[in-house]
XYZ file of C-alpha atoms in Angstrom:
752
model
C -0.193 39.229 18.805
C 0.964 35.665 18.319
C 0.034 32.602 20.349
C 3.093 32.817 22.591
C 2.233 36.428 23.489
C -0.764 35.180 25.496
C -0.204 35.176 29.255
C -2.502 34.693 32.243
C -2.037 33.977 35.966
C -3.615 30.523 35.595
C -1.404 29.515 32.684
C 0.876 26.522 33.177
C 3.871 25.726 30.981
C 4.930 22.442 29.441
C 8.373 21.235 28.424
C 8.898 18.258 26.152
C 11.311 15.429 26.907
C 12.488 13.892 23.642
C 14.249 10.771 22.473
C 18.029 10.808 22.000
C 17.700 7.831 19.638
C 16.161 7.445 16.197
C 14.862 3.912 16.761
C 14.624 2.217 20.148
C 12.377 0.408 22.566
C 11.430 2.338 25.690
C 12.293 0.103 28.629
C 11.390 2.545 31.390
C 10.826 6.223 32.162
C 11.592 7.409 35.702
C 9.719 10.629 36.446
C 10.018 10.585 40.251
C 12.750 13.219 40.568
C 10.923 15.555 38.205
C 7.755 15.319 40.308
C 9.735 16.319 43.402
C 10.689 19.703 41.926
C 8.769 22.555 43.530
C 6.332 24.084 41.047
C 5.889 20.951 38.956
C 2.200 20.135 38.539
C 2.337 16.936 36.521
C 4.397 14.729 34.239
C 2.631 12.895 31.403
C 4.147 9.960 29.477
C 2.859 7.989 26.519
C 1.619 5.050 28.576
C -0.849 7.410 30.301
C -2.722 7.965 27.006
C -1.872 5.145 24.559
C -3.954 6.427 21.631
C -2.942 6.718 17.990
C -3.495 9.850 15.910
C -2.953 10.884 12.311
C -4.794 12.847 9.635
C -5.249 9.983 7.147
C -3.516 7.079 8.903
C -3.636 6.838 12.698
C -0.131 5.572 13.436
C 1.347 8.159 15.852
C 0.828 8.458 19.610
C 1.013 12.038 20.942
C 3.804 10.836 23.243
C 5.804 7.761 22.278
C 4.449 4.451 23.585
C 6.784 1.439 23.949
C 8.985 2.634 21.097
C 10.542 5.739 19.541
C 10.800 6.039 15.767
C 12.811 9.218 15.179
C 15.404 11.343 16.936
C 13.600 14.080 18.871
C 10.296 12.228 19.264
C 8.463 13.441 22.412
C 8.343 10.798 25.160
C 7.064 12.938 28.059
C 5.847 16.415 28.938
C 6.569 18.157 32.236
C 4.048 20.772 33.358
C 5.018 23.474 35.848
C 4.120 26.974 36.930
C 6.913 28.434 34.786
C 8.704 27.281 31.681
C 12.048 27.455 33.475
C 10.892 25.074 36.221
C 9.416 22.697 33.647
C 12.717 22.656 31.762
C 14.711 22.084 34.960
C 12.476 19.174 35.967
C 12.589 17.675 32.473
C 16.346 17.320 32.775
C 15.808 15.048 35.793
C 13.743 12.473 33.889
C 15.636 9.261 33.210
C 14.586 6.991 30.365
C 16.149 3.652 29.494
C 16.154 2.434 25.886
C 17.106 -0.607 23.886
C 18.443 0.628 20.566
C 17.104 -0.912 17.358
C 18.504 -0.932 13.790
C 18.031 2.413 12.085
C 16.480 2.844 8.635
C 17.950 5.921 6.938
C 16.420 6.018 3.452
C 13.281 4.921 1.591
C 15.228 2.580 -0.679
C 16.826 0.790 2.274
C 13.414 0.639 3.989
C 12.126 -1.395 1.038
C 14.839 -4.049 1.201
C 13.580 -7.546 2.105
C 15.531 -7.630 5.381
C 14.732 -4.041 6.456
C 13.461 -3.638 10.038
C 9.719 -2.980 10.216
C 9.227 0.426 11.769
C 5.491 -0.238 12.261
C 4.712 -3.919 12.728
C 1.007 -3.142 13.248
C 0.660 -1.148 10.015
C -2.096 -3.374 8.687
C -4.372 -2.648 11.653
C -4.104 1.146 11.782
C -7.289 3.190 11.432
C -7.598 4.861 8.029
C -9.420 8.022 7.021
C -9.698 8.902 3.365
C -7.717 7.607 0.426
C -4.670 5.903 1.860
C -3.348 2.462 0.907
C -0.785 1.086 3.372
C 0.913 -2.207 2.582
C 0.904 -4.498 5.619
C 4.183 -6.150 6.720
C 6.233 -3.517 4.852
C 7.438 0.042 5.491
C 5.008 1.456 2.905
C 2.283 3.586 4.500
C 0.717 4.604 1.191
C 1.015 3.389 -2.403
C -0.391 5.615 -5.156
C -0.622 4.219 -8.681
C -0.986 6.277 -11.872
C -1.648 4.284 -15.032
C -2.410 6.133 -18.274
C -2.284 4.766 -21.801
C -0.257 1.699 -22.714
C 3.404 1.542 -21.734
C 4.305 -1.061 -24.352
C 2.965 1.250 -27.044
C 4.804 4.191 -25.497
C 8.160 2.456 -25.337
C 7.751 1.038 -28.845
C 7.312 4.570 -30.156
C 10.347 5.816 -28.201
C 13.366 6.335 -30.437
C 15.350 7.945 -27.616
C 15.279 6.933 -23.950
C 16.898 8.367 -20.835
C 16.831 7.372 -17.177
C 18.024 9.110 -14.023
C 17.887 8.861 -10.249
C 17.437 11.838 -7.913
C 17.505 12.359 -4.152
C 17.441 14.775 -1.246
C 16.970 14.601 2.516
C 14.238 15.758 4.822
C 14.469 19.400 5.886
C 12.804 22.100 7.992
C 10.286 24.848 7.194
C 12.120 27.475 9.282
C 9.053 29.653 9.852
C 9.940 32.704 11.928
C 7.425 31.755 14.622
C 8.049 28.321 16.177
C 4.950 26.240 16.807
C 3.013 27.117 19.944
C -0.264 25.856 21.443
C -2.320 26.648 24.535
C -5.081 24.238 25.558
C -7.551 24.420 28.414
C -9.557 21.227 28.986
C -12.351 22.594 31.144
C -14.143 20.353 33.652
C -17.401 21.101 31.807
C -16.058 19.241 28.781
C -15.390 22.368 26.732
C -11.899 22.557 25.202
C -10.434 25.985 24.449
C -7.461 25.900 22.088
C -5.311 28.815 21.043
C -2.711 27.742 18.549
C -0.434 28.627 15.666
C -2.041 26.593 12.907
C -3.185 26.642 9.295
C -6.012 24.213 9.961
C -8.246 25.152 12.931
C -11.440 23.492 11.727
C -9.731 20.155 11.195
C -8.492 20.289 14.796
C -12.136 20.124 15.896
C -12.751 17.080 13.715
C -9.613 15.312 14.890
C -10.372 15.904 18.579
C -13.783 14.401 17.957
C -12.234 11.441 16.158
C -9.494 10.601 18.656
C -10.750 11.911 21.991
C -14.510 11.419 21.405
C -15.206 15.072 22.176
C -18.190 16.686 20.470
C -17.003 19.202 17.892
C -19.318 21.795 19.427
C -17.246 21.580 22.624
C -13.945 22.304 20.838
C -13.259 25.990 20.188
C -10.083 26.933 18.328
C -8.692 30.459 18.342
C -5.979 31.417 15.856
C -4.266 34.793 16.110
C -1.795 35.961 13.494
C 0.572 33.156 12.497
C 4.244 33.949 11.936
C 4.793 31.904 8.818
C 3.936 28.276 8.187
C 4.786 27.023 4.660
C 2.729 23.883 5.311
C 4.464 23.078 8.585
C 1.556 24.236 10.724
C -1.037 22.151 8.935
C -0.379 19.169 11.215
C -1.738 18.662 14.732
C 0.875 17.765 17.330
C 1.365 20.192 20.218
C -2.404 20.629 20.500
C -2.799 16.954 21.448
C 0.026 17.035 23.988
C -1.135 20.297 25.575
C -4.648 18.842 25.873
C -3.385 15.753 27.692
C -1.241 17.964 29.933
C -4.202 20.183 30.783
C -6.334 17.153 31.667
C -3.562 15.928 33.961
C -3.568 19.297 35.743
C -7.266 19.529 36.500
C -8.125 21.474 33.376
C -5.814 24.454 33.851
C -4.561 25.935 30.567
C -1.167 24.615 29.460
C 1.151 26.287 26.967
C 3.646 24.370 24.840
C 6.039 26.657 23.003
C 8.689 25.014 20.863
C 12.259 26.141 21.056
C 13.849 26.465 17.639
C 15.654 23.150 18.119
C 12.444 21.341 19.062
C 10.602 22.954 16.187
C 13.182 21.621 13.757
C 13.551 17.999 14.850
C 10.680 17.143 17.178
C 7.795 18.610 15.176
C 7.046 17.459 11.624
C 9.423 18.250 8.783
C 9.683 18.724 5.022
C 9.503 15.332 3.324
C 12.513 13.773 1.571
C 12.598 11.896 -1.727
C 14.401 9.289 -3.777
C 13.159 9.124 -7.368
C 13.778 7.351 -10.635
C 12.531 8.852 -13.901
C 12.631 7.174 -17.300
C 11.459 9.126 -20.354
C 10.963 8.108 -23.956
C 10.666 10.383 -27.001
C 10.800 10.425 -30.770
C 13.894 11.830 -32.493
C 12.132 15.153 -33.038
C 11.492 15.456 -29.283
C 7.877 14.350 -28.859
C 7.444 12.678 -25.472
C 6.001 9.192 -25.833
C 6.380 7.499 -22.431
C 7.164 8.258 -18.794
C 7.917 5.702 -16.095
C 8.334 7.328 -12.700
C 9.028 5.937 -9.243
C 8.756 8.325 -6.294
C 9.927 7.058 -2.898
C 8.913 9.670 -0.346
C 10.678 9.658 3.018
C 7.811 10.186 5.461
C 9.995 9.545 8.527
C 8.866 7.718 11.630
C 5.145 8.394 11.084
C 2.918 9.029 8.112
C 1.764 12.528 9.108
C 0.817 14.357 5.912
C 3.224 12.196 3.926
C 0.490 9.996 2.479
C -1.395 12.991 1.078
C 1.824 14.616 -0.183
C 2.623 11.383 -2.007
C -0.743 11.415 -3.758
C -0.420 15.095 -4.621
C 2.943 14.508 -6.284
C 1.651 11.477 -8.152
C -1.318 13.210 -9.791
C 1.007 15.728 -11.502
C 3.987 13.378 -11.830
C 4.871 14.141 -15.461
C 5.144 17.895 -15.083
C 3.101 20.093 -17.455
C 3.717 17.997 -20.548
C 1.587 16.049 -22.985
C 2.464 12.373 -22.461
C -0.054 9.728 -23.441
C 1.616 6.754 -21.743
C 2.410 7.133 -18.064
C 3.282 4.641 -15.338
C 3.945 6.063 -11.878
C 4.339 4.385 -8.509
C 4.506 6.864 -5.645
C 5.293 5.289 -2.272
C 5.141 6.901 1.134
C 7.884 5.077 3.027
C 8.703 4.937 6.739
C 12.258 5.675 7.868
C 13.768 6.711 11.207
C 13.906 10.380 10.262
C 11.640 13.182 11.573
C 8.118 12.588 10.320
C 6.662 14.522 7.411
C 4.056 17.162 6.931
C 3.141 19.526 4.110
C 5.751 21.863 2.639
C 5.252 24.693 0.176
C 4.454 22.938 -3.106
C 2.982 19.830 -1.448
C 5.033 17.180 -3.231
C 5.523 19.169 -6.442
C 8.858 20.798 -5.558
C 10.110 17.293 -4.880
C 8.720 15.490 -7.926
C 9.466 18.377 -10.299
C 13.123 18.291 -9.313
C 13.263 14.767 -10.677
C 11.153 15.241 -13.823
C 12.737 18.568 -14.825
C 16.245 17.206 -14.406
C 15.158 14.283 -16.584
C 13.820 16.702 -19.226
C 17.222 18.404 -19.435
C 18.916 15.016 -19.693
C 16.580 14.127 -22.560
C 17.250 17.451 -24.318
C 20.978 16.800 -24.058
C 20.627 13.349 -25.614
C 18.414 14.769 -28.384
C 20.907 17.623 -28.989
C 17.930 19.932 -28.516
C 17.559 23.242 -26.715
C 15.885 22.395 -23.357
C 13.477 25.294 -23.705
C 12.459 24.169 -27.183
C 11.883 20.628 -25.905
C 9.498 21.991 -23.299
C 7.720 24.212 -25.815
C 7.305 21.220 -28.125
C 5.600 19.173 -25.387
C 3.792 21.893 -23.408
C 0.426 20.826 -22.035
C -2.511 22.445 -23.828
C -6.310 22.615 -23.628
C -7.716 19.382 -25.008
C -4.986 17.271 -23.406
C -5.443 15.183 -20.268
C -3.497 15.050 -17.018
C -1.730 11.897 -15.751
C -4.973 11.020 -13.954
C -6.840 11.451 -17.279
C -8.578 14.620 -16.112
C -9.764 16.669 -19.119
C -8.005 20.018 -19.509
C -9.401 23.186 -21.052
C -8.424 26.829 -21.443
C -9.986 27.735 -18.099
C -8.572 25.028 -15.857
C -5.033 24.817 -17.248
C -4.126 28.189 -18.768
C -1.354 28.898 -21.271
C 2.053 27.307 -20.599
C 3.382 28.202 -24.056
C 2.925 31.903 -23.387
C 4.664 31.510 -20.007
C 7.714 29.905 -21.673
C 7.845 32.555 -24.411
C 7.745 35.341 -21.819
C 10.407 33.621 -19.731
C 12.662 33.325 -22.771
C 12.765 37.110 -23.098
C 12.857 37.726 -19.359
C 15.989 35.633 -18.750
C 17.521 36.547 -22.158
C 17.836 32.891 -23.080
C 18.990 33.660 -26.629
C 22.207 35.205 -25.319
C 23.383 31.655 -24.700
C 22.880 28.964 -22.088
C 26.604 28.666 -21.301
C 29.025 31.595 -21.587
C 32.737 31.406 -20.677
C 33.596 34.604 -18.816
C 37.353 33.985 -18.285
C 39.250 33.742 -14.980
C 37.695 30.320 -14.268
C 34.199 31.820 -14.456
C 31.265 30.429 -16.428
C 27.781 31.860 -16.622
C 24.992 29.391 -17.252
C 21.218 29.335 -17.368
C 18.782 26.590 -16.507
C 15.016 26.405 -16.568
C 12.099 24.325 -15.394
C 8.393 24.254 -16.111
C 5.946 23.623 -13.310
C 2.309 22.969 -12.660
C 0.260 22.187 -9.618
C -3.357 21.374 -9.128
C -4.874 22.631 -5.917
C -5.664 19.302 -4.298
C -8.144 19.537 -1.457
C -10.756 17.299 0.062
C -13.725 16.494 -2.130
C -15.901 18.310 0.409
C -13.727 21.447 0.305
C -15.652 24.632 1.015
C -15.440 28.174 2.370
C -17.709 30.742 3.983
C -17.775 34.500 4.519
C -19.903 36.829 6.625
C -20.415 40.584 6.288
C -22.011 42.941 8.782
C -22.600 46.680 8.428
C -21.501 49.499 10.685
C -23.620 52.583 11.228
C -21.107 54.735 9.349
C -21.613 52.653 6.201
C -18.382 50.670 6.484
C -18.388 46.866 6.419
C -16.987 44.133 8.646
C -15.770 40.952 6.963
C -15.157 37.614 8.666
C -13.518 34.675 6.848
C -11.996 31.407 8.030
C -8.680 31.499 6.167
C -5.634 32.121 8.347
C -3.374 35.133 7.903
C 0.074 33.530 7.872
C 1.884 36.454 6.299
C 0.655 35.944 2.733
C -1.585 39.032 2.655
C -4.842 37.112 2.522
C -6.736 39.745 4.489
C -5.594 42.504 2.139
C -6.843 40.632 -0.914
C -10.185 39.795 0.720
C -10.700 43.471 1.580
C -9.918 44.433 -2.013
C -12.330 41.877 -3.463
C -15.156 43.072 -1.221
C -14.392 46.754 -1.810
C -14.390 46.227 -5.562
C -17.734 44.440 -5.582
C -19.302 47.050 -3.277
C -17.700 49.947 -5.221
C -16.392 51.525 -2.045
C -12.938 52.539 -0.739
C -10.897 49.654 0.664
C -10.300 51.546 3.914
C -14.005 51.134 4.657
C -13.589 47.349 4.805
C -12.639 46.032 8.249
C -11.464 42.412 8.096
C -11.388 40.313 11.256
C -7.738 39.299 11.526
C -7.968 36.322 13.870
C -10.119 33.204 13.586
C -12.513 31.826 16.201
C -14.081 28.558 15.058
C -17.155 29.223 17.190
C -18.172 32.305 15.198
C -15.984 32.533 12.072
C -17.381 30.928 8.910
C -15.559 27.697 8.169
C -12.818 27.419 5.561
C -11.387 24.015 4.583
C -7.805 24.957 5.482
C -5.271 27.635 4.619
C -3.233 25.514 2.254
C -2.930 24.369 -1.360
C -2.834 27.952 -2.711
C -6.623 28.060 -2.798
C -7.571 30.652 -0.182
C -7.954 33.520 -2.652
C -9.881 31.313 -5.076
C -12.225 29.748 -2.551
C -12.616 32.403 0.115
C -12.663 35.081 -2.562
C -15.673 33.413 -4.163
C -17.391 33.205 -0.787
C -16.698 36.921 -0.216
C -18.235 37.785 -3.586
C -21.272 35.652 -2.737
C -21.638 37.427 0.617
C -21.256 40.801 -1.078
C -24.029 39.926 -3.527
C -26.178 38.963 -0.547
C -25.521 42.348 1.071
C -26.326 44.145 -2.197
C -29.601 42.232 -2.526
C -30.601 43.114 1.050
C -29.703 46.777 0.566
C -31.796 46.883 -2.590
C -34.678 45.292 -0.735
C -34.513 47.853 2.077
C -34.264 50.703 -0.443
C -37.257 49.381 -2.379
C -39.387 49.478 0.761
C -38.437 53.089 1.425
C -38.590 54.478 -2.113
C -41.456 52.265 -3.334
C -39.571 50.915 -6.362
C -38.745 47.329 -7.373
C -35.375 46.067 -5.957
C -34.023 45.517 -9.466
C -34.219 49.275 -10.137
C -31.343 49.924 -7.725
C -27.557 49.865 -7.916
C -25.185 49.865 -4.956
C -21.926 51.782 -4.871
C -19.982 54.744 -3.548
C -21.685 54.471 -0.163
C -25.176 54.705 -1.619
C -28.104 52.724 -2.960
C -29.372 54.645 -5.985
C -31.832 54.298 -8.835
C -30.024 53.128 -11.958
C -31.664 55.591 -14.317
C -31.837 58.468 -11.820
C -28.693 58.352 -9.630
C -29.773 61.500 -7.819
C -32.517 59.417 -6.184
C -30.524 57.582 -3.544
C -30.156 56.561 0.078
C -26.985 56.253 2.115
C -25.864 52.696 2.938
C -25.391 53.785 6.544
C -29.080 54.696 6.694
C -30.118 51.255 5.406
C -27.679 49.021 7.297
C -30.134 48.303 10.137
C -33.270 48.850 8.130
C -34.512 52.405 7.599
C -35.766 54.788 10.282
C -38.169 57.555 9.271
C -37.969 61.034 10.843
C -40.944 60.179 13.051
C -39.061 57.228 14.548
C -40.903 54.415 12.799
C -38.775 51.820 11.020
C -38.932 49.573 8.005
C -36.670 46.890 6.532
C -34.233 44.475 8.135
C -30.640 44.563 9.454
C -28.081 43.699 6.792
C -26.097 40.492 7.379
C -24.410 39.075 4.302
C -23.719 35.366 4.039
C -21.544 33.799 1.366
C -20.346 30.346 0.591
C -18.365 28.478 -2.038
C -17.887 24.777 -2.533
C -15.521 22.902 -4.801
C -17.290 21.040 -7.588
C -16.369 18.344 -10.108
C -13.538 16.853 -8.040
C -13.526 13.058 -7.765
C -11.679 10.351 -5.903
C -8.886 8.578 -7.715
C -9.246 4.970 -8.780
C -6.786 3.129 -6.488
C -5.541 0.857 -9.302
C -5.196 3.379 -12.145
C -5.240 6.787 -10.479
C -7.984 7.892 -12.863
C -9.974 10.837 -11.540
C -10.125 14.602 -11.216
C -7.902 15.628 -8.292
C -8.513 19.383 -8.380
C -10.450 22.168 -10.054
C -7.552 23.857 -11.831
C -3.820 23.837 -12.482
C -1.546 26.840 -12.093
C 1.253 26.531 -14.618
C 4.443 28.443 -15.205
C 8.070 28.542 -16.260
C 11.083 29.454 -14.143
C 14.775 30.023 -14.810
C 18.013 30.669 -12.953
C 21.285 32.231 -14.094
C 24.449 31.361 -12.165
C 28.102 32.309 -12.216
C 30.239 29.256 -11.517
C 33.896 29.093 -10.503
C 35.443 26.089 -12.258
C 38.446 26.007 -9.930
C 36.777 26.386 -6.516
C 33.366 24.858 -7.432
C 31.644 27.826 -5.794
C 28.856 29.762 -7.472
C 26.454 32.617 -7.015
C 22.908 32.978 -8.288
C 22.734 36.134 -10.400
C 19.145 36.075 -11.611
C 16.001 34.090 -10.909
C 12.954 34.505 -13.137
C 9.361 33.273 -13.009
C 6.337 33.597 -15.279
C 3.032 32.150 -14.045
C -0.460 32.067 -15.484
C -2.244 33.645 -12.520
C -5.639 33.751 -14.215
C -6.138 37.265 -12.904
C -3.762 39.144 -10.652
C -5.873 40.564 -7.810
C -3.068 42.491 -6.088
C 0.153 42.772 -8.063
C 2.236 43.710 -5.026
C 1.226 40.728 -2.932
C 1.329 38.414 -5.966
C 4.908 39.390 -6.761
C 5.804 39.157 -3.080
C 4.398 35.644 -2.895
C 6.314 34.534 -5.975
C 9.604 36.168 -4.949
C 9.323 34.764 -1.422
C 8.726 31.338 -2.905
C 11.697 31.672 -5.258
C 13.927 32.671 -2.353
C 12.724 29.687 -0.344
C 13.260 27.296 -3.250
C 16.786 28.575 -3.858
C 17.650 28.386 -0.168
C 16.466 24.789 -0.068
C 18.320 23.926 -3.272
C 21.636 25.523 -2.342
C 22.167 24.465 1.269
C 19.179 23.189 3.241
C 18.562 19.666 4.485
C 19.095 17.685 7.669
C 22.443 15.999 8.165
C 22.235 12.608 9.889
C 24.924 10.491 11.497
C 24.991 6.702 11.223
C 22.497 6.429 14.121
C 19.900 8.740 12.550
C 20.666 11.674 14.864
C 20.164 15.114 13.315
C 23.520 16.898 13.373
C 22.276 20.387 12.443
C 19.194 21.015 14.617
C 19.663 24.778 15.007
C 19.909 27.812 12.756
C 23.613 28.341 13.394
C 24.293 25.001 11.701
C 21.200 24.680 9.470
C 21.981 27.466 7.023
C 19.415 29.577 5.198
C 19.932 32.026 2.356
C 21.061 35.375 3.741
C 19.865 38.772 2.631
C 23.134 39.698 0.927
C 22.912 36.600 -1.280
C 19.639 37.673 -2.862
C 19.738 37.527 -6.677
C 17.871 39.788 -9.075
C 14.293 38.493 -9.050
C 12.273 38.843 -12.251
C 8.541 38.104 -12.177
C 5.846 38.399 -14.824
C 2.342 37.011 -15.200
C 0.084 35.625 -17.895
C -3.659 36.034 -17.362
C -5.888 33.288 -18.742
C -9.012 33.499 -16.554
C -10.028 30.531 -14.462
C -13.784 30.816 -14.768
C -14.484 29.472 -11.283
C -12.075 31.887 -9.561
C -12.895 35.366 -8.225
C -12.426 37.649 -11.245
C -10.675 34.690 -12.887
C -7.882 34.300 -10.302
C -5.835 31.123 -9.786
C -3.681 30.201 -6.807
C -0.009 31.253 -6.889
C 1.006 31.028 -3.222
C 3.291 27.998 -3.488
C 4.358 28.014 -7.090
C 7.399 30.292 -6.891
C 9.150 27.617 -4.836
C 8.444 24.598 -7.023
C 10.774 24.979 -10.001
C 13.743 26.682 -8.362
C 15.715 23.559 -7.289
C 15.382 21.995 -10.735
C 16.203 25.226 -12.590
C 19.286 25.747 -10.419
C 20.431 22.139 -10.854
C 19.940 22.439 -14.608
C 22.005 25.646 -14.715
C 24.805 24.239 -12.573
C 24.872 20.987 -14.541
C 25.497 23.040 -17.684
C 28.091 25.212 -15.930
C 30.025 22.329 -14.350
C 29.460 19.966 -17.297
C 28.249 17.184 -14.995
C 24.778 15.884 -14.153
C 23.830 17.070 -10.653
C 20.970 14.953 -9.352
C 21.118 15.474 -5.606
C 20.266 18.339 -3.251
C 21.500 20.534 -1.712
C 23.836 21.788 -4.422
C 26.843 22.616 -2.272
C 30.317 23.240 -3.742
C 31.479 19.998 -2.124
C 28.695 18.054 -3.844
C 29.626 19.533 -7.230
C 33.291 18.683 -6.588
C 32.349 15.107 -5.700
C 30.180 14.676 -8.807
C 32.874 16.234 -10.984
C 35.573 14.011 -9.534
C 33.453 10.885 -9.362
C 33.622 10.702 -5.536
C 29.935 9.918 -4.950
């Protein structure tokens, strides 16, 4: 059951009216004809609720007020008894606009004469670490300063510099976004929605609508994919305003695919410049990096994505002198939210292409260059966070395994004849799991009378297999069959223990620790109940295999089912207490970043790895096919090999799809030309290469059984590895995505 499967006789349906322009003043909106349609209950426009929302920077009205800033921005919502009537009435709304100059790229947005997309930027409400620059198009500026750049460049015997770029894109989750909100007259707000972040919705409703968090209840059923795209709050706000306008009746907003692609938040774009310095033997000495993130018409999650990319800007390499400016820049493109990798796919494309360029200039094998500079325990990150064996793992072992896996020694470029060349490219990746400093998770366990257990956790099941892993962790600690663990699939914020958010590849790490803590609580309570019955100290008992038994005399035991509600004697008297396990986990040792230097500890641990791609390239037609894609990650401890491999392979597929063909196409007016799946192409099943996945296991001491996050990492290095392979095959530096045959032809012929 997904959100859109919910139906009820009282349910009303909303339909969004969106802007046909990327940048324009709204002169008027005529809703009179829409209100005359039988079955229409209300029409809401931005002027009815001129508030500003945003997770870290409040710059976006739920419905556009006075001005639109991207093609597809919602300007009104029609509410009717059926979706068909709402759509029919929406077509009768007439809006008049005055078009404004369109800003199409971050670099053009930074020009002195660029139009200001947000003239009031300096007055917007901030929450958290965000540093907008008033009177510019910069909504966040993150600075990383490590070492001394003059020293770094003085020691550099070889220098390279390159520029890299790609457009905004879509997440293409199978389930479009959908929200149902009922704003009850009592003040209670019931929300059912497809989201990764239900608990933050409560906080944001409190912040922007002054509603007590206790009056906001969020229900999340199964979510049909997200990839970061459902971490933002958009439809929930609009459905709430629509429900208020209709006397509190529940209102459903269900995106069409086209709306989901261009009206709701997108995958962020990037323009980057990377300059690297090294000694003649390949030791990296300096890195100067500029990241211009295209956050679109509103900041959304773009400010946080910008910071996330900046903290790991160098890639997993030991560089003592680092200067990085990461800017979150407004344009008139769809606004940004999180995407799998959270800034790392984007920044790694630039840094890993630069590493290959440096290897070429050094006449050095690109894999050897990476081995020579691989980050190690005892080094520090770009933010000067200390690294050790637990929090960073073993990149060298990942590269060595990858070398065998992809058969690198067979040659990076092999001429096959008949205009065919086979080539291999690689990339190293790392990502710290950046969350809020107050990041935490909870878990609750109750017992059934048959001895089985019920588990409730606040992470969202978005298709990643989170519930399976949680059941396994609990079953292992309780020494019982996994089929005796019943995990609550949906989330209800009124009763489900809170989890920070299902993002950043930290659900298994954080929620898993909370589950273990709750399991230990259950074990302690079972021991206590058994001690009362058998008159022995609690420490004499072990729990497992459905029983509580004496360590030294296992034959002396009681069934868990007989202790789950206390113990009842044959005469009917009872002793002990009902078993309710409570667990919690909180992130420790994470600090804020110094706004001038970036110094700080952004996350608890880094997942590192190495990835490679082998392609067959046609030198006459400029077409190619991906033959193999390989990944080796230090997972700390693989909890479930099947789901771990599935996560990595799914990520690799997504990264290759993005690298080979995905991205919005814009005309000169900023209109998206491919807002549907028949024109926005994804990788098809028949194009699937041979996926090769292996793991290294260096335990992360704070993780459950030593596990690290791996949910996003398969995606991160694929675009860079593919670009590196194709650059070798075509003998030209390919620094732009997507890597279409036409793009390769243009680079090869100098038609850029």
